[in-house]
PDB file of C-alpha atoms in Angstrom:
ATOM      1  CA  MET A   1      -2.885   0.209  17.673  1.00  0.00           C
ATOM      2  CA  THR A   2      -3.004   1.081  13.972  1.00  0.00           C
ATOM      3  CA  ALA A   3      -3.670  -1.849  11.626  1.00  0.00           C
ATOM      4  CA  TYR A   4      -2.916  -2.309   7.931  1.00  0.00           C
ATOM      5  CA  ASN A   5      -4.113  -4.444   5.070  1.00  0.00           C
ATOM      6  CA  VAL A   6      -1.974  -5.215   2.044  1.00  0.00           C
ATOM      7  CA  VAL A   7      -3.305  -6.748  -1.178  1.00  0.00           C
ATOM      8  CA  ARG A   8      -1.058  -7.807  -4.069  1.00  0.00           C
ATOM      9  CA  PHE A   9      -2.293  -7.785  -7.670  1.00  0.00           C
ATOM     10  CA  ARG A  10      -0.974  -8.855 -11.073  1.00  0.00           C
ATOM     11  CA  THR A  11      -2.736  -7.197 -13.989  1.00  0.00           C
ATOM     12  CA  LYS A  12      -3.507  -8.786 -17.305  1.00  0.00           C
ATOM     13  CA  PRO A  13      -1.135  -7.788 -20.126  1.00  0.00           C
ATOM     14  CA  GLY A  14      -1.981  -4.316 -21.432  1.00  0.00           C
ATOM     15  CA  LYS A  15      -4.480  -3.648 -18.622  1.00  0.00           C
ATOM     16  CA  GLU A  16      -2.312  -1.660 -16.185  1.00  0.00           C
ATOM     17  CA  GLN A  17      -3.922   1.728 -16.882  1.00  0.00           C
ATOM     18  CA  ALA A  18      -7.422   0.238 -16.831  1.00  0.00           C
ATOM     19  CA  PHE A  19      -6.573  -1.289 -13.450  1.00  0.00           C
ATOM     20  CA  ILE A  20      -5.383   2.077 -12.101  1.00  0.00           C
ATOM     21  CA  ASP A  21      -8.468   3.798 -13.555  1.00  0.00           C
ATOM     22  CA  ALA A  22     -10.722   1.221 -11.885  1.00  0.00           C
ATOM     23  CA  HIS A  23      -9.120   2.015  -8.523  1.00  0.00           C
ATOM     24  CA  GLU A  24      -9.734   5.738  -9.048  1.00  0.00           C
ATOM     25  CA  LYS A  25     -13.463   5.056  -9.502  1.00  0.00           C
ATOM     26  CA  VAL A  26     -14.035   3.173  -6.238  1.00  0.00           C
ATOM     27  CA  ALA A  27     -14.199   4.367  -2.665  1.00  0.00           C
ATOM     28  CA  LEU A  28     -14.082   2.394   0.536  1.00  0.00           C
ATOM     29  CA  ASP A  29     -16.490   3.979   2.984  1.00  0.00           C
ATOM     30  CA  ALA A  30     -15.857   1.807   6.028  1.00  0.00           C
ATOM     31  CA  ALA A  31     -15.637   2.649   9.715  1.00  0.00           C
ATOM     32  CA  GLY A  32     -12.023   3.053  10.817  1.00  0.00           C
ATOM     33  CA  PHE A  33     -10.531   3.251   7.315  1.00  0.00           C
ATOM     34  CA  ARG A  34      -8.047   6.140   7.352  1.00  0.00           C
ATOM     35  CA  LYS A  35      -6.408   6.060   3.942  1.00  0.00           C
ATOM     36  CA  GLY A  36      -4.934   3.813   1.313  1.00  0.00           C
ATOM     37  CA  ALA A  37      -2.381   3.802  -1.474  1.00  0.00           C
ATOM     38  CA  LEU A  38      -1.987   1.840  -4.688  1.00  0.00           C
ATOM     39  CA  ILE A  39       1.708   1.167  -5.306  1.00  0.00           C
ATOM     40  CA  LYS A  40       3.270  -0.101  -8.543  1.00  0.00           C
ATOM     41  CA  THR A  41       5.764  -2.769  -7.493  1.00  0.00           C
ATOM     42  CA  GLY A  42       6.936  -4.091 -10.863  1.00  0.00           C
ATOM     43  CA  GLU A  43       5.889  -4.942 -14.374  1.00  0.00           C
ATOM     44  CA  ARG A  44       2.120  -5.540 -14.147  1.00  0.00           C
ATOM     45  CA  THR A  45       2.280  -5.872 -10.333  1.00  0.00           C
ATOM     46  CA  PHE A  46       0.742  -3.610  -7.713  1.00  0.00           C
ATOM     47  CA  CYS A  47       0.062  -3.511  -3.986  1.00  0.00           C
ATOM     48  CA  PHE A  48      -2.737  -1.730  -2.205  1.00  0.00           C
ATOM     49  CA  VAL A  49      -1.902  -0.693   1.367  1.00  0.00           C
ATOM     50  CA  GLY A  50      -4.737   0.417   3.637  1.00  0.00           C
ATOM     51  CA  GLU A  51      -4.378   2.101   7.024  1.00  0.00           C
ATOM     52  CA  TRP A  52      -7.037   1.434   9.673  1.00  0.00           C
ATOM     53  CA  ASN A  53      -7.753   2.472  13.242  1.00  0.00           C
ATOM     54  CA  ASP A  54      -7.572  -1.158  14.440  1.00  0.00           C
ATOM     55  CA  MET A  55      -8.020  -4.812  13.468  1.00  0.00           C
ATOM     56  CA  ASP A  56     -11.679  -4.826  14.512  1.00  0.00           C
ATOM     57  CA  ASN A  57     -12.392  -2.265  11.776  1.00  0.00           C
ATOM     58  CA  ILE A  58     -10.669  -4.440   9.181  1.00  0.00           C
ATOM     59  CA  VAL A  59     -12.596  -7.527  10.253  1.00  0.00           C
ATOM     60  CA  ALA A  60     -15.899  -5.648  10.078  1.00  0.00           C
ATOM     61  CA  ALA A  61     -15.079  -4.297   6.595  1.00  0.00           C
ATOM     62  CA  ARG A  62     -13.947  -7.606   5.059  1.00  0.00           C
ATOM     63  CA  PRO A  63     -17.230  -8.294   3.202  1.00  0.00           C
ATOM     64  CA  GLN A  64     -17.117  -4.807   1.681  1.00  0.00           C
ATOM     65  CA  MET A  65     -13.425  -5.169   0.775  1.00  0.00           C
ATOM     66  CA  ILE A  66     -14.057  -8.543  -0.865  1.00  0.00           C
ATOM     67  CA  GLY A  67     -16.798  -6.915  -2.952  1.00  0.00           C
ATOM     68  CA  LEU A  68     -14.350  -4.255  -4.123  1.00  0.00           C
ATOM     69  CA  LEU A  69     -11.680  -6.841  -4.888  1.00  0.00           C
ATOM     70  CA  ASP A  70     -14.165  -8.790  -6.985  1.00  0.00           C
ATOM     71  CA  THR A  71     -14.446  -5.768  -9.294  1.00  0.00           C
ATOM     72  CA  PHE A  72     -10.720  -6.039 -10.084  1.00  0.00           C
ATOM     73  CA  ARG A  73     -10.675  -9.768 -10.726  1.00  0.00           C
ATOM     74  CA  GLU A  74     -11.297 -11.490 -14.018  1.00  0.00           C
ATOM     75  CA  ASP A  75     -14.834 -10.088 -14.328  1.00  0.00           C
ATOM     76  CA  SER A  76     -13.470  -6.596 -14.946  1.00  0.00           C
ATOM     77  CA  GLY A  77     -10.714  -7.851 -17.207  1.00  0.00           C
ATOM     78  CA  THR A  78      -7.997  -5.925 -15.395  1.00  0.00           C
ATOM     79  CA  ALA A  79      -6.410  -8.310 -12.901  1.00  0.00           C
ATOM     80  CA  ASP A  80      -5.613 -11.991 -13.246  1.00  0.00           C
ATOM     81  CA  CYS A  81      -6.189 -12.544  -9.552  1.00  0.00           C
ATOM     82  CA  VAL A  82      -5.564 -11.220  -6.123  1.00  0.00           C
ATOM     83  CA  ARG A  83      -2.206 -12.720  -5.335  1.00  0.00           C
ATOM     84  CA  ALA A  84      -2.302 -12.355  -1.556  1.00  0.00           C
ATOM     85  CA  SER A  85      -4.018 -10.415   1.180  1.00  0.00           C
ATOM     86  CA  HIS A  86      -2.458  -9.643   4.539  1.00  0.00           C
ATOM     87  CA  PHE A  87      -3.951  -8.010   7.629  1.00  0.00           C
ATOM     88  CA  ALA A  88      -1.885  -7.091  10.672  1.00  0.00           C
ATOM     89  CA  ARG A  89      -1.426  -4.716  13.572  1.00  0.00           C
ATOM     90  CA  SER A  90       1.609  -2.497  13.363  1.00  0.00           C
ATOM     91  CA  VAL A  91       4.478  -3.309  15.681  1.00  0.00           C
ATOM     92  CA  LEU A  92       6.200   0.033  15.122  1.00  0.00           C
ATOM     93  CA  ASP A  93       4.776   3.261  13.752  1.00  0.00           C
ATOM     94  CA  TYR A  94       7.528   5.250  12.080  1.00  0.00           C
ATOM     95  CA  GLY A  95       7.535   8.933  12.814  1.00  0.00           C
ATOM     96  CA  THR A  96       6.384   8.490  16.391  1.00  0.00           C
ATOM     97  CA  SER A  97       9.885   7.943  17.765  1.00  0.00           C
ATOM     98  CA  PRO A  98      11.929  11.115  18.430  1.00  0.00           C
ATOM     99  CA  ALA A  99      14.892   9.454  16.703  1.00  0.00           C
ATOM    100  CA  LEU A 100      12.827   9.027  13.541  1.00  0.00           C
ATOM    101  CA  ASN A 101      11.472  12.562  13.504  1.00  0.00           C
ATOM    102  CA  LYS A 102      14.725  14.040  12.192  1.00  0.00           C
ATOM    103  CA  VAL A 103      15.093  15.674   8.807  1.00  0.00           C
ATOM    104  CA  TRP A 104      17.636  13.722   6.784  1.00  0.00           C
ATOM    105  CA  ARG A 105      20.108  15.230   4.329  1.00  0.00           C
ATOM    106  CA  LEU A 106      20.803  12.982   1.341  1.00  0.00           C
ATOM    107  CA  PRO A 107      24.402  12.560   0.193  1.00  0.00           C
ATOM    108  CA  ASP A 108      25.590  14.561  -2.802  1.00  0.00           C
ATOM    109  CA  LEU A 109      25.756  11.920  -5.505  1.00  0.00           C
ATOM    110  CA  SER A 110      27.004  14.316  -8.185  1.00  0.00           C
ATOM    111  CA  THR A 111      30.590  13.908  -6.982  1.00  0.00           C
ATOM    112  CA  PRO A 112      32.384  10.583  -6.574  1.00  0.00           C
ATOM    113  CA  ALA A 113      32.332   9.244  -3.043  1.00  0.00           C
ATOM    114  CA  THR A 114      33.613   6.013  -1.622  1.00  0.00           C
ATOM    115  CA  SER A 115      30.784   5.535   0.871  1.00  0.00           C
ATOM    116  CA  PRO A 116      27.897   8.026   0.774  1.00  0.00           C
ATOM    117  CA  THR A 117      26.115   8.396   4.088  1.00  0.00           C
ATOM    118  CA  LEU A 118      22.983  10.081   5.338  1.00  0.00           C
ATOM    119  CA  SER A 119      23.378  12.760   7.930  1.00  0.00           C
ATOM    120  CA  ALA A 120      20.729  14.016  10.302  1.00  0.00           C
ATOM    121  CA  VAL A 121      19.872  17.697  10.333  1.00  0.00           C
ATOM    122  CA  ARG A 122      18.807  18.879  13.766  1.00  0.00           C
TER     123      ARG A 122
END
């Protein structure tokens, strides 16, 4: 089953763009790594989410991932520290269930409504 790793970061003041730029310059070339995303979660806080074929691939790539994380720590001057790292197998993959493969129509928020709802388009 698909596995994911999530790493939380807090950048040093004024170093957000340098932190993003540093991520653009690195690549993780590890067996089983599918893709990743850097997500801004708040003021000076980010999460990296990586998608993997399975947990064995994550375990095998840990030394390489730690090396990459070291480049974002205090040595590079961009991140105060890695706040937390999590590794787990997925328990549900969204988009694989027929019920989740619908196209959703968002409510029209330009007119007042008492309780906007989503409606599925079939």
